[in-house]
Amino acid sequence: QKEVEQNSGPLSVPEGAIASLNCTYSDRGSQSFFWYRQYSGKSPELIMFIYSNGDKEDGRFTAQLNKASQYVSLLIRDSQPSDSATYLCAVTEVYGGSQGNLIFGKGTKLSVKP
Amino acid sequence: SAVISQKPSRDICQRGTSLTIQCQVDSQVTMMFWYRQQPGQSLTLIATANQGSEATYESGFVIDKFPISRPNLTFSTLTVSNLSPEDSSIYLCSVEFVHQRGKLFFGSGTQLSVL
């Protein structure tokens, strides 16, 4: 059974620090990787996606992918209290195509303390 | 940016009744899906809503319990039938937009509580 594992947290970091969120996946055939942010009582919001090994940066967010280790991470620099949310990792075999078969982790709850 | 409208946002229903959830998108989409998020759990795909034909259900989900319609490209409904407390969950519509292929975006969700 294909699985995506995340530490449920909560992960607590002080404001201004780097938050590091980690995710491992079981299916070696996985091709596309996504990070969603979900505020309490809200729906998931796509914040990052990555297809290739290495780093991808977008503002304060950096996604890192290591397919050999089946590991994907999300770094949040200069963490703000508004970053406090649950972060969901999602993985699919499909490269660049329709994403209905996303496998989601249970999410890591991040708390940024002022 | 494109809007995915989902309603109702929440409902409290009696055991044995049904709830129909609507999802309306204001932009062209390729695919529409329905997910469930149970308390403390990850998102689970219920089915792919196919335009003009029967939905494609994932293992563990059946049409009699979760009938889905998609009469056109931008509208779909999910009905949760014969409700039991175990159906209490968040139900989410998600879409892939024509101009953002390969990425899933979610509606605002429906919080269902069954008494």
Tab-separated table of C-alpha atoms in Angstrom:
chain	number	residue	atom	x	y	z
A	1	GLN	CA	0.000	0.000	0.000
A	2	LYS	CA	1.353	3.371	-1.007
A	3	GLU	CA	2.024	5.589	1.976
A	4	VAL	CA	3.161	9.107	2.753
A	5	GLU	CA	4.551	9.633	6.224
A	6	GLN	CA	4.865	12.880	8.113
A	7	ASN	CA	5.635	13.691	11.712
A	8	SER	CA	2.340	14.914	13.124
A	9	GLY	CA	4.050	17.427	15.396
A	10	PRO	CA	3.322	19.905	16.668
A	11	LEU	CA	6.521	21.492	15.463
A	12	SER	CA	7.142	24.670	17.372
A	13	VAL	CA	9.605	27.305	16.166
A	14	PRO	CA	10.230	30.902	17.232
A	15	GLU	CA	9.343	33.732	14.925
A	16	GLY	CA	12.125	34.411	12.437
A	17	ALA	CA	13.553	30.895	12.599
A	18	ILE	CA	13.644	28.281	9.853
A	19	ALA	CA	10.911	25.653	10.031
A	20	SER	CA	11.799	22.296	8.495
A	21	LEU	CA	9.011	19.928	7.566
A	22	ASN	CA	9.762	16.412	6.392
A	23	CYS	CA	7.950	13.745	4.425
A	24	THR	CA	8.822	10.241	3.254
A	25	TYR	CA	6.961	8.171	0.696
A	26	SER	CA	6.858	4.483	-0.064
A	27	ASP	CA	6.263	4.356	-3.828
A	28	ARG	CA	9.513	4.580	-5.797
A	29	GLY	CA	7.496	5.340	-8.918
A	30	SER	CA	6.350	8.680	-7.522
A	31	GLN	CA	7.005	11.577	-9.871
A	32	SER	CA	5.289	14.667	-8.525
A	33	PHE	CA	5.390	16.098	-5.031
A	34	PHE	CA	3.279	18.785	-3.445
A	35	TRP	CA	3.032	20.748	-0.244
A	36	TYR	CA	-0.314	22.085	0.902
A	37	ARG	CA	-0.960	24.429	3.803
A	38	GLN	CA	-4.193	23.980	5.752
A	39	TYR	CA	-5.288	26.496	8.335
A	40	SER	CA	-7.623	25.228	11.023
A	41	GLY	CA	-11.157	24.964	9.664
A	42	LYS	CA	-10.038	25.751	6.124
A	43	SER	CA	-9.348	23.727	3.008
A	44	PRO	CA	-5.850	22.839	1.782
A	45	GLU	CA	-3.987	25.466	-0.229
A	46	LEU	CA	-1.241	24.497	-2.664
A	47	ILE	CA	1.978	26.298	-1.781
A	48	MET	CA	4.768	24.323	-3.489
A	49	PHE	CA	5.304	21.586	-6.023
A	50	ILE	CA	8.487	19.872	-7.168
A	51	TYR	CA	9.204	17.259	-9.816
A	52	SER	CA	12.993	16.991	-9.967
A	53	ASN	CA	15.684	16.139	-7.472
A	54	GLY	CA	17.173	19.128	-5.728
A	55	ASP	CA	15.813	22.377	-4.389
A	56	LYS	CA	13.051	24.652	-5.575
A	57	GLU	CA	12.668	28.075	-4.016
A	58	ASP	CA	9.629	30.356	-3.973
A	59	GLY	CA	9.893	33.329	-1.679
A	60	ARG	CA	10.382	32.131	1.881
A	61	PHE	CA	9.585	28.542	0.901
A	62	THR	CA	12.055	25.936	-0.368
A	63	ALA	CA	11.034	22.437	-1.369
A	64	GLN	CA	13.729	19.778	-1.424
A	65	LEU	CA	13.433	16.416	-3.147
A	66	ASN	CA	15.629	13.350	-2.914
A	67	LYS	CA	14.109	10.515	-4.914
A	68	ALA	CA	16.866	8.062	-4.017
A	69	SER	CA	15.994	8.471	-0.343
A	70	GLN	CA	12.263	8.880	-1.079
A	71	TYR	CA	12.286	12.044	0.917
A	72	VAL	CA	10.806	15.474	0.371
A	73	SER	CA	11.000	18.448	2.677
A	74	LEU	CA	9.717	21.978	3.005
A	75	LEU	CA	11.771	24.759	4.550
A	76	ILE	CA	10.125	27.963	5.662
A	77	ARG	CA	12.597	30.781	6.257
A	78	ASP	CA	11.894	33.729	8.520
A	79	SER	CA	8.873	31.941	9.971
A	80	GLN	CA	5.927	34.129	10.870
A	81	PRO	CA	3.003	33.479	13.232
A	82	SER	CA	0.815	33.492	10.118
A	83	ASP	CA	2.667	30.366	8.960
A	84	SER	CA	1.098	28.452	11.850
A	85	ALA	CA	-0.956	25.759	10.131
A	86	THR	CA	-0.923	22.093	9.211
A	87	TYR	CA	1.293	21.256	6.240
A	88	LEU	CA	0.267	18.332	4.072
A	89	CYS	CA	2.680	16.439	1.851
A	90	ALA	CA	1.157	14.824	-1.235
A	91	VAL	CA	2.675	12.493	-3.795
A	92	THR	CA	1.589	11.017	-7.116
A	93	GLU	CA	2.946	8.713	-9.815
A	94	VAL	CA	1.701	11.043	-12.497
A	95	TYR	CA	4.190	13.479	-13.980
A	96	GLY	CA	2.604	16.716	-15.121
A	97	GLY	CA	-0.807	15.150	-15.590
A	98	SER	CA	-4.098	14.969	-13.738
A	99	GLN	CA	-3.613	14.628	-10.051
A	100	GLY	CA	-6.656	12.779	-8.789
A	101	ASN	CA	-4.507	9.987	-7.477
A	102	LEU	CA	-2.616	12.117	-4.982
A	103	ILE	CA	-1.630	10.264	-1.826
A	104	PHE	CA	-1.653	12.613	1.164
A	105	GLY	CA	0.215	12.419	4.432
A	106	LYS	CA	-1.620	13.196	7.646
A	107	GLY	CA	0.139	16.509	7.941
A	108	THR	CA	2.530	18.235	10.312
A	109	LYS	CA	1.154	20.935	12.576
A	110	LEU	CA	3.461	23.944	12.711
A	111	SER	CA	3.282	26.549	15.435
A	112	VAL	CA	5.324	29.739	15.108
A	113	LYS	CA	5.689	31.537	18.429
A	114	PRO	CA	6.013	35.352	18.445
B	1	SER	CA	-7.902	33.928	-9.516
B	2	ALA	CA	-10.363	31.128	-10.172
B	3	VAL	CA	-12.991	30.373	-7.559
B	4	ILE	CA	-14.196	26.961	-6.439
B	5	SER	CA	-17.510	27.412	-4.640
B	6	GLN	CA	-18.685	24.610	-2.422
B	7	LYS	CA	-21.887	24.518	-0.442
B	8	PRO	CA	-23.133	24.009	2.120
B	9	SER	CA	-20.096	24.947	4.198
B	10	ARG	CA	-21.406	22.885	7.080
B	11	ASP	CA	-24.466	20.876	8.035
B	12	ILE	CA	-25.771	18.780	10.868
B	13	CYS	CA	-27.850	15.836	9.716
B	14	GLN	CA	-29.851	13.076	11.275
B	15	ARG	CA	-28.895	9.445	10.956
B	16	GLY	CA	-30.456	7.809	7.900
B	17	THR	CA	-30.882	10.992	5.882
B	18	SER	CA	-28.776	12.210	2.961
B	19	LEU	CA	-26.784	15.336	2.226
B	20	THR	CA	-25.976	16.698	-1.210
B	21	ILE	CA	-22.916	18.895	-1.610
B	22	GLN	CA	-22.470	21.158	-4.592
B	23	CYS	CA	-19.265	22.300	-6.250
B	24	GLN	CA	-19.210	25.084	-8.830
B	25	VAL	CA	-16.102	26.373	-10.577
B	26	ASP	CA	-15.875	29.659	-12.446
B	27	SER	CA	-13.059	28.632	-14.780
B	28	GLN	CA	-12.331	25.843	-17.199
B	29	VAL	CA	-11.312	22.603	-15.565
B	30	THR	CA	-10.109	19.276	-16.833
B	31	MET	CA	-10.782	17.076	-13.839
B	32	MET	CA	-13.016	17.219	-10.750
B	33	PHE	CA	-12.611	15.063	-7.687
B	34	TRP	CA	-14.216	14.503	-4.313
B	35	TYR	CA	-12.119	13.925	-1.200
B	36	ARG	CA	-12.923	13.134	2.398
B	37	GLN	CA	-10.908	14.306	5.381
B	38	GLN	CA	-11.813	12.527	8.582
B	39	PRO	CA	-10.749	14.029	11.920
B	40	GLY	CA	-7.021	13.646	12.408
B	41	GLN	CA	-6.649	11.794	9.130
B	42	SER	CA	-5.218	12.527	5.725
B	43	LEU	CA	-7.293	13.342	2.691
B	44	THR	CA	-8.766	10.312	0.958
B	45	LEU	CA	-9.986	10.328	-2.627
B	46	ILE	CA	-13.604	9.203	-2.897
B	47	ALA	CA	-14.063	9.392	-6.646
B	48	THR	CA	-13.342	11.170	-9.896
B	49	ALA	CA	-16.386	13.027	-11.191
B	50	ASN	CA	-16.679	12.347	-14.929
B	51	GLN	CA	-18.670	14.694	-17.093
B	52	GLY	CA	-21.725	13.003	-18.548
B	53	SER	CA	-20.895	9.539	-17.265
B	54	GLU	CA	-20.656	7.559	-14.067
B	55	ALA	CA	-18.026	8.590	-11.575
B	56	THR	CA	-14.923	6.471	-11.020
B	57	TYR	CA	-14.810	5.310	-7.413
B	58	GLU	CA	-11.818	4.422	-5.330
B	59	SER	CA	-11.555	1.221	-3.371
B	60	GLY	CA	-13.859	1.308	-0.376
B	61	PHE	CA	-16.318	3.795	-1.870
B	62	VAL	CA	-19.471	2.792	-3.742
B	63	ILE	CA	-21.993	4.607	-5.865
B	64	ASP	CA	-24.960	3.673	-3.697
B	65	LYS	CA	-23.405	5.428	-0.714
B	66	PHE	CA	-21.735	8.324	-2.562
B	67	PRO	CA	-23.659	9.090	-5.762
B	68	ILE	CA	-21.929	11.765	-7.827
B	69	SER	CA	-23.135	13.833	-10.726
B	70	ARG	CA	-21.254	16.075	-13.123
B	71	PRO	CA	-23.728	17.387	-15.690
B	72	ASN	CA	-21.243	19.853	-17.179
B	73	LEU	CA	-17.567	20.752	-17.037
B	74	THR	CA	-17.762	23.162	-14.124
B	75	PHE	CA	-20.378	21.688	-11.767
B	76	SER	CA	-20.574	18.541	-9.671
B	77	THR	CA	-22.531	17.199	-6.742
B	78	LEU	CA	-21.686	14.587	-4.147
B	79	THR	CA	-24.455	12.980	-2.127
B	80	VAL	CA	-23.666	11.138	1.068
B	81	SER	CA	-26.547	8.719	1.555
B	82	ASN	CA	-28.028	6.870	4.509
B	83	LEU	CA	-25.942	8.880	6.917
B	84	SER	CA	-24.368	7.397	10.006
B	85	PRO	CA	-22.132	9.067	12.617
B	86	GLU	CA	-19.127	7.492	10.877
B	87	ASP	CA	-19.814	9.786	7.907
B	88	SER	CA	-19.042	12.832	10.025
B	89	SER	CA	-16.154	14.371	8.159
B	90	ILE	CA	-15.034	17.193	5.914
B	91	TYR	CA	-15.858	16.670	2.247
B	92	LEU	CA	-13.788	18.534	-0.300
B	93	CYS	CA	-14.265	19.221	-3.964
B	94	SER	CA	-11.016	19.551	-5.905
B	95	VAL	CA	-10.227	20.452	-9.488
B	96	GLU	CA	-7.448	20.625	-12.009
B	97	PHE	CA	-7.681	23.802	-14.046
B	98	VAL	CA	-7.051	23.757	-17.775
B	99	HIS	CA	-4.313	26.358	-17.417
B	100	GLN	CA	-2.692	24.757	-14.363
B	101	ARG	CA	-2.387	21.147	-15.294
B	102	GLY	CA	-0.785	18.792	-12.851
B	103	LYS	CA	-1.950	20.699	-9.772
B	104	LEU	CA	-5.003	20.179	-7.597
B	105	PHE	CA	-6.943	23.014	-6.021
B	106	PHE	CA	-9.586	22.617	-3.346
B	107	GLY	CA	-12.954	24.116	-2.622
B	108	SER	CA	-13.753	25.504	0.803
B	109	GLY	CA	-15.058	22.183	2.090
B	110	THR	CA	-18.222	20.944	3.752
B	111	GLN	CA	-18.142	20.030	7.432
B	112	LEU	CA	-20.728	17.286	7.974
B	113	SER	CA	-21.827	16.195	11.423
B	114	VAL	CA	-24.223	13.263	11.768
B	115	LEU	CA	-26.214	12.862	14.952
